[in-house]
Tab-separated table of C-alpha atoms and ligand atoms in Angstrom:
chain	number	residue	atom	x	y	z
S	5	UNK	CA	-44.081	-120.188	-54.770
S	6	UNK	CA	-40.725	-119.545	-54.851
S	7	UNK	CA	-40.224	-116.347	-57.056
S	8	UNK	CA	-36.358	-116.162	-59.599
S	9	UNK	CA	-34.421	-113.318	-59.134
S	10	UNK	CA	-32.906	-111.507	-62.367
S	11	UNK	CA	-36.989	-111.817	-63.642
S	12	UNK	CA	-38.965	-108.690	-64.681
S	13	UNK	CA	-42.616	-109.819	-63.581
S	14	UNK	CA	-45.428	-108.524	-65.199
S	15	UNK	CA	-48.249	-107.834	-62.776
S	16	UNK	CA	-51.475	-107.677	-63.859
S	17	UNK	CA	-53.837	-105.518	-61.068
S	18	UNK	CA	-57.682	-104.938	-61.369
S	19	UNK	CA	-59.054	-102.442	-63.726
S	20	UNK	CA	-62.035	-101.409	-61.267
S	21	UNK	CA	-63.211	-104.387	-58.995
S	22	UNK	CA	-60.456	-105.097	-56.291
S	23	UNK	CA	-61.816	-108.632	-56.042
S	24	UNK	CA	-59.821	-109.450	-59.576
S	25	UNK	CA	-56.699	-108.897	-57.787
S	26	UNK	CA	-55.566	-112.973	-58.444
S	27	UNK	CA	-54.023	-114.231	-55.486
S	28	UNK	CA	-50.959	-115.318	-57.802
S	29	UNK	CA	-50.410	-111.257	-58.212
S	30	UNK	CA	-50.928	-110.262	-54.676
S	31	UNK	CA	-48.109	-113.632	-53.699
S	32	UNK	CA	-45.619	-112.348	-56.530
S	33	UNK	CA	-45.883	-108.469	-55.501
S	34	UNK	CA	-45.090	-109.322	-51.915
S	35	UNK	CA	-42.564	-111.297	-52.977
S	36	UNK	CA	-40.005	-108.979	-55.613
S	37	UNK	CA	-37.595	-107.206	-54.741
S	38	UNK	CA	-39.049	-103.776	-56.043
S	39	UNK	CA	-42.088	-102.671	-57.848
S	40	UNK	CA	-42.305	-100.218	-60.833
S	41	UNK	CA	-45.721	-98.805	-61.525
S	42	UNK	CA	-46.704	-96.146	-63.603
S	43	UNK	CA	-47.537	-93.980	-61.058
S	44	UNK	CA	-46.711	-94.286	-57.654
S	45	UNK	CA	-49.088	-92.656	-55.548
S	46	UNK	CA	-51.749	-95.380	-57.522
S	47	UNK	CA	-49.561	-98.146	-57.402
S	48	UNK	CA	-48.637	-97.217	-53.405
S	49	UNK	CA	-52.366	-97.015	-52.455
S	50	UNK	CA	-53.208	-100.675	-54.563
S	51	UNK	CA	-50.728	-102.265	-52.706
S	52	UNK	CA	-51.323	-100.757	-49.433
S	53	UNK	CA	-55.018	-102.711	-50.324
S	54	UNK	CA	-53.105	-106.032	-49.885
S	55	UNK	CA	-51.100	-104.953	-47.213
S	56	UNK	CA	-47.742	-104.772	-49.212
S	57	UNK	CA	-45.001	-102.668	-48.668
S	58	UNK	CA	-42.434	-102.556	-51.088
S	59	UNK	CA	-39.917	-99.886	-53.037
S	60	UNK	CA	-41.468	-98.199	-55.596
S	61	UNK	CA	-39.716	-96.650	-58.668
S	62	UNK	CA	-41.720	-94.761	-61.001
S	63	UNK	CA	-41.454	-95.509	-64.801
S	64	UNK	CA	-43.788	-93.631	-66.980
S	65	UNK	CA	-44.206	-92.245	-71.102
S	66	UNK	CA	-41.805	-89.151	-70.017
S	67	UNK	CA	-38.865	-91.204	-67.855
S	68	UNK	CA	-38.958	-94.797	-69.743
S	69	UNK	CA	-35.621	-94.520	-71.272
S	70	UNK	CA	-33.717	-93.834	-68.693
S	71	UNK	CA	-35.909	-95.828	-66.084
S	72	UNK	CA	-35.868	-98.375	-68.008
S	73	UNK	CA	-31.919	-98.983	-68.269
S	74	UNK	CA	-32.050	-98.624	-63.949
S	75	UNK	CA	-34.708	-101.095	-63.863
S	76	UNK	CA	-32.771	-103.598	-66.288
S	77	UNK	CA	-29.374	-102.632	-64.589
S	78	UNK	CA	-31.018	-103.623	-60.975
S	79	UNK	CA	-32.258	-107.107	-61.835
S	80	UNK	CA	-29.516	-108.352	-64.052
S	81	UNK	CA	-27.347	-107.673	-60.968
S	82	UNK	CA	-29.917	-110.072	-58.843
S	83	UNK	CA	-33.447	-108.801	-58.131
S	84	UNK	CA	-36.331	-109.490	-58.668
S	85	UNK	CA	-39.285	-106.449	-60.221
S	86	UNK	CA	-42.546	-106.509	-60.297
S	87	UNK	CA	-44.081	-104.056	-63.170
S	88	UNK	CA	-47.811	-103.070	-62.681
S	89	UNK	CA	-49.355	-100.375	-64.727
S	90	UNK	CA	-52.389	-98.205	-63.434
S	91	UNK	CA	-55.422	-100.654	-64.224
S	92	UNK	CA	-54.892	-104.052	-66.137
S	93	UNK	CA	-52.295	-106.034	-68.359
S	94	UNK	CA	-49.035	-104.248	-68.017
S	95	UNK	CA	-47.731	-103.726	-71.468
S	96	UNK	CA	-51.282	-103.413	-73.529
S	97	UNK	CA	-51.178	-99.676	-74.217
S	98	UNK	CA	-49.234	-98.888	-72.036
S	99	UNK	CA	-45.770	-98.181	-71.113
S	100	UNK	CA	-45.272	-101.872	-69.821
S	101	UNK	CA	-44.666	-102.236	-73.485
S	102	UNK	CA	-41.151	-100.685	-73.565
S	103	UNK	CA	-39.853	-102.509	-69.867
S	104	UNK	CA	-40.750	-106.011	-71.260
S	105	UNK	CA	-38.715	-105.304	-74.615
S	106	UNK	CA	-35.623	-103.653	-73.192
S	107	UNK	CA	-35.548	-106.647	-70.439
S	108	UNK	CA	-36.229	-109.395	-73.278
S	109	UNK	CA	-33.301	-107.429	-75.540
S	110	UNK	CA	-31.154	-107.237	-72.775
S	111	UNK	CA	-31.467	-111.468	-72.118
S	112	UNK	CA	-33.459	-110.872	-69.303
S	113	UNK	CA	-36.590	-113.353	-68.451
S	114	UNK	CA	-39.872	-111.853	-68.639
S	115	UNK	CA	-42.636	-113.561	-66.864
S	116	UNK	CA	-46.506	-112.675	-67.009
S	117	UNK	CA	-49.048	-112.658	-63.949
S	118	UNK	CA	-51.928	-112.845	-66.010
S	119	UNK	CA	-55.488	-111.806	-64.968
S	120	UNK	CA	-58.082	-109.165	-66.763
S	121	UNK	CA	-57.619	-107.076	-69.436
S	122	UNK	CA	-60.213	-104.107	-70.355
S	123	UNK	CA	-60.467	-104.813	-74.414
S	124	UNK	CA	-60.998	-108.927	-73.497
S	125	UNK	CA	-63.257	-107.883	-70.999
S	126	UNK	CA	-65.427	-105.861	-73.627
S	127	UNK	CA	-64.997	-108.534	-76.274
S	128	UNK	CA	-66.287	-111.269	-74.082
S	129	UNK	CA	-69.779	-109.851	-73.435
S	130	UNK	CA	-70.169	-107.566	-76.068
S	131	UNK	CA	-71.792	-110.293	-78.354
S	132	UNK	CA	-69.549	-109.334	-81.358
S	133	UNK	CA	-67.934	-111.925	-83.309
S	134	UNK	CA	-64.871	-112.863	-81.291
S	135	UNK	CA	-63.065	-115.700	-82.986
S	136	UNK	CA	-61.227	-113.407	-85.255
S	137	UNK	CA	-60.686	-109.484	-83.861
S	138	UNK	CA	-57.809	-107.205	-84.123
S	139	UNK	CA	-57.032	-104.780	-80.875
S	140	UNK	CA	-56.157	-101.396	-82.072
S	141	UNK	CA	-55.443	-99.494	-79.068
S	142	UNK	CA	-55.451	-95.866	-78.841
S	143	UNK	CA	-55.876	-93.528	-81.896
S	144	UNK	CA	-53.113	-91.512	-82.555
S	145	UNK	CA	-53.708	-87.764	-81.544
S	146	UNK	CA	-51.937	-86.565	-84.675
S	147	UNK	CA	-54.386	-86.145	-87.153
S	148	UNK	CA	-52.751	-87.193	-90.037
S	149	UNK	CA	-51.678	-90.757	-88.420
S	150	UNK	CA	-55.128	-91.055	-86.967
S	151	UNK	CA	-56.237	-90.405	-90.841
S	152	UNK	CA	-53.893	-93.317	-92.062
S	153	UNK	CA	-54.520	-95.854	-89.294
S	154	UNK	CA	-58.151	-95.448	-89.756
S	155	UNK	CA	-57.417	-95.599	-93.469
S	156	UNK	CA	-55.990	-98.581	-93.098
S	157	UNK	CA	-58.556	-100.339	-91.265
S	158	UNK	CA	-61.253	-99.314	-94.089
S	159	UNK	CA	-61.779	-103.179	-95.498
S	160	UNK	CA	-60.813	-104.754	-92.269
S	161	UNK	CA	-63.283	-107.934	-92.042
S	162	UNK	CA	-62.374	-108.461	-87.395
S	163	UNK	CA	-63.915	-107.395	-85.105
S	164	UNK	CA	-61.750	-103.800	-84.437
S	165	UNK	CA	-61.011	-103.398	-80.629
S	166	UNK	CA	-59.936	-99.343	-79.944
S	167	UNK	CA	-59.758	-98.035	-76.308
S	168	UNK	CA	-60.752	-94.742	-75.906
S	169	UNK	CA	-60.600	-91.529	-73.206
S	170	UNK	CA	-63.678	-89.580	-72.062
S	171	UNK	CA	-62.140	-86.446	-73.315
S	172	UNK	CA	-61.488	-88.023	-77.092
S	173	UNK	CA	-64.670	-90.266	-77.794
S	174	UNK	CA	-66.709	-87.975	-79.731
S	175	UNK	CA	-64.181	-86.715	-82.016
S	176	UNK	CA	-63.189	-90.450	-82.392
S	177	UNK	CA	-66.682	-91.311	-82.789
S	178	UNK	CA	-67.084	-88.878	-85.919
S	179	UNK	CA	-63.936	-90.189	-87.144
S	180	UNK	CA	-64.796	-93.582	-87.389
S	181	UNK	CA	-68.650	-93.023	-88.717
S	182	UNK	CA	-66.298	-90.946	-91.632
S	183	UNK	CA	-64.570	-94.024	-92.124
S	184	UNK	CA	-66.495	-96.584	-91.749
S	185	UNK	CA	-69.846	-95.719	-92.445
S	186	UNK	CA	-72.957	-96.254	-90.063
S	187	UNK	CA	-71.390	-100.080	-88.466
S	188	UNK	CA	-72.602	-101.620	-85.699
S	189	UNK	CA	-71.152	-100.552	-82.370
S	190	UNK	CA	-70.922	-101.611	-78.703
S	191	UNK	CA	-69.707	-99.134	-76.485
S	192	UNK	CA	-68.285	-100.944	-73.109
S	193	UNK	CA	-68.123	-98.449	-70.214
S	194	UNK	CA	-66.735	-98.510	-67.008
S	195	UNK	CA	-65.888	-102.183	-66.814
S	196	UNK	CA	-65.823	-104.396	-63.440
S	197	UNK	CA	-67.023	-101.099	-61.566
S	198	UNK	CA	-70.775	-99.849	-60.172
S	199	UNK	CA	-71.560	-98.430	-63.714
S	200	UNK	CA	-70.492	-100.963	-65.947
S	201	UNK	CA	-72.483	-99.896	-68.988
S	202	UNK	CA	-72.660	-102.309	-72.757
S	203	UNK	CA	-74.356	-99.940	-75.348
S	204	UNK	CA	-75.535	-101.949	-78.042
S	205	UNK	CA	-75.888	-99.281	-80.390
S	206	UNK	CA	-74.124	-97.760	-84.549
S	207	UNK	CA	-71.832	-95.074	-85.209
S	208	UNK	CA	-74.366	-92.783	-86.448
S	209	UNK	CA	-76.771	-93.449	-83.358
S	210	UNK	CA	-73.567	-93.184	-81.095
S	211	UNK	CA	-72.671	-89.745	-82.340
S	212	UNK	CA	-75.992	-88.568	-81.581
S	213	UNK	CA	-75.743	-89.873	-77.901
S	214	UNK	CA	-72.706	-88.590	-77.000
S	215	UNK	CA	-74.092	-84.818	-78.361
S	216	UNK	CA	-76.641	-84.470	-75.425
S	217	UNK	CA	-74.987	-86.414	-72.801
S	218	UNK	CA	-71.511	-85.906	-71.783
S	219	UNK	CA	-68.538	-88.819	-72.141
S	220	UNK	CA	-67.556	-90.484	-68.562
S	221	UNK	CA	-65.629	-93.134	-67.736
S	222	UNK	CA	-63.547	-95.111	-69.304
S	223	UNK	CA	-64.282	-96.622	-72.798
S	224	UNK	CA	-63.346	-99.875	-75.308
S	225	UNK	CA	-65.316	-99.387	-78.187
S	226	UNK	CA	-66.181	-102.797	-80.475
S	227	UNK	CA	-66.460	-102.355	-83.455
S	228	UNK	CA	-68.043	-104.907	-86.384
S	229	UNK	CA	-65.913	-105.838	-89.274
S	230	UNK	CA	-66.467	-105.070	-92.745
S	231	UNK	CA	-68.919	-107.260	-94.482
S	232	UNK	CA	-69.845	-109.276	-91.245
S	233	UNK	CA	-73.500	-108.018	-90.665
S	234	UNK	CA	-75.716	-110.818	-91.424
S	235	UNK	CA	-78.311	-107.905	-93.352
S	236	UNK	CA	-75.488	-107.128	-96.026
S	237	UNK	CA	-74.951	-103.920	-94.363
S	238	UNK	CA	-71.477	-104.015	-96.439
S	239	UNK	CA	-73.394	-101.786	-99.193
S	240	UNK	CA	-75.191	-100.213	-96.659
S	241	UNK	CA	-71.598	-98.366	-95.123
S	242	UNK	CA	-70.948	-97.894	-98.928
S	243	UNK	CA	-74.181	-96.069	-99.875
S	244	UNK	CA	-73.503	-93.742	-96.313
S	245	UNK	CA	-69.978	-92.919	-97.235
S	246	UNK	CA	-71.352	-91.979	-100.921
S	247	UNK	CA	-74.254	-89.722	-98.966
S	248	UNK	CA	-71.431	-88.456	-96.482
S	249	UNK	CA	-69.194	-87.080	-99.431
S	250	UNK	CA	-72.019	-85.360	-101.876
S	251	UNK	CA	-72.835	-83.654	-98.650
S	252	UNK	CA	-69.100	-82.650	-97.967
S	253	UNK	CA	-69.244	-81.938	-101.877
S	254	UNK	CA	-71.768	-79.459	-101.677
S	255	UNK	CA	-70.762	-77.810	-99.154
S	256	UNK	CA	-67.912	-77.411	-100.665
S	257	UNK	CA	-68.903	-76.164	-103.920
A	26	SAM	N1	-53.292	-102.166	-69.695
A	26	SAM	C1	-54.727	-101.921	-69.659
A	26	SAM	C2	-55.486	-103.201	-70.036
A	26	SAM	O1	-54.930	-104.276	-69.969
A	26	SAM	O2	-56.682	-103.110	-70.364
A	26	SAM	C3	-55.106	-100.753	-70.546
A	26	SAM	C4	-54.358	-99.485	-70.233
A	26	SAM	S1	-54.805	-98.134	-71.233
A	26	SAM	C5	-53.627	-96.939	-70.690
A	26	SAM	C6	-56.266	-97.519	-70.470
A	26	SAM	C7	-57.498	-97.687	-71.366
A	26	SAM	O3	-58.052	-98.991	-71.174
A	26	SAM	C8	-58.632	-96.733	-71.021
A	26	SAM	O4	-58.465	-95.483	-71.682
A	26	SAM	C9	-59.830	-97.476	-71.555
A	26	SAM	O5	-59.935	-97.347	-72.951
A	26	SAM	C10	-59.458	-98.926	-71.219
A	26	SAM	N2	-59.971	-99.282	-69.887
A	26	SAM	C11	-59.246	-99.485	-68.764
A	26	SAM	N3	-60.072	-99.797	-67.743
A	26	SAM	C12	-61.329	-99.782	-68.231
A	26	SAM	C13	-62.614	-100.015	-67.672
A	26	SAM	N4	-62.786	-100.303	-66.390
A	26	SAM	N5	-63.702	-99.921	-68.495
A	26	SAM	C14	-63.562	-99.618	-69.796
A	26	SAM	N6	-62.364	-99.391	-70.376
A	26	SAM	C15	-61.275	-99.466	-69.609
């Protein structure tokens, strides 16, 4: 394969099992000119697992502006980049995102290296209904944005895809039972690696989980739409969110 030069190519790398490396990503990393990876020491030791050596330039959340412009600067005046973020699809919550608009703003071409992503992974075998979902990332650390987003997803009928970190999942957790009422739940863990955990499980039941045993790993959580439960659990989230506020009511008053 012969790879284009001025091309920002967007490299998508395991996100646990090695063996999902595709063998069209390990071709096109040993092939640019330069890779820019998240972080470099992670990046350095992935490719070192192929047996590439390449430059590395770092381009994170806190240097993306002006990493970015380099980047764009150095393949519009001929090379060829390879972007790979720490685990999975460059660009899906993460700071992939930013490289691949600047480059498509600035004219340049933008091509994917597909391969696995963690919230298709989830979605695939978590048995949820799949032919209609909506991926909501990250909740926002700010409170009040988390509020609104999760505000905003009240009536949503998809399946809702969130990814989650260790440290965050139970206050997320309570956040969404608040919201949402007691909803089904499957809580992926630790995709592709030894642990690989699907917990079939509901908000409420999740909360109380995650109070005796400690969060680890990494986390998608799946989430069912509104009004998609075959039992008509639609009036079922409404009658808990009426029990959750007379209890915040009274003790209140
Ligand atoms: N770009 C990546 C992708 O395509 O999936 C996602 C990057 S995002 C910064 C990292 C988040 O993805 C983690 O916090 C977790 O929610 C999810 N994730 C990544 N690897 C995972 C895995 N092996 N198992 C479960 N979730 C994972």
């Amino acid at each position: 394969m012969e790879l284009e030069k001025n091309t920002l190519y967007l490299v998508t790398t395991p996100i646990g099992n090695l063996s999902d490396m595709t063998p069209r990503a390990v071709e096109v990393l040993g092939k640019v000119d330069f890779v820019a990876c998240e972080d470099t020491r992670v990046g350095g030791a992935l490719l070192s697992r192929f047996g590439i050596k390449k430059p590395l330039i770092s381009y994170f959340e806190h240097n993306k502006r002006d990493r970015g412009e380099t980047i764009a600067a150095r393949i519009l005046a001929g090379e060829s980049c390879a972007m790979i973020s720490d685990a999975g699809t460059p660009a899906i919550s993460d700071p992939g995102e930013d490289l691949a608009a600047l480059c498509r703003e600035k004219g340049i071409k933008v091509s994917p290296i597909p391969g696995v992503s963690a919230l298709i992974t989830a979605l695939s075998a978590s048995g949820m209904p799949s032919g209609r979902f909506c991926f909501e990332g990250f909740l926002s650390m700010n409170r009040k944005s988390r509020r609104e987003h999760l505000a905003s997803l009240e009536h949503e009928r998809r399946t809702m895809i969130f990814y989650e970190a260790p440290h965050k999942l139970r206050s997320t957790l309570a956040d969404l039972l608040e919201t949402f009422g007691d909803r089904e739940l499957v809580i992926a863990r630790e995709l592709t690696k030894i642990h690989e955990e699907f917990i079939h499980t509901t908000l409420e039941k999740a909360q109380a989980l995650y109070e005796t045993v400690s969060p680890k790993g990494e986390f998608v959580l799946i989430l069912r739409g509104d009004g998609s439960e075959p039992d008509r659990p639609l009036s079922r989230n409404e009658r808990y969110r009426e029990k959750l506020r007379e209890k915040k009511e009274r003790e209140e008053s």
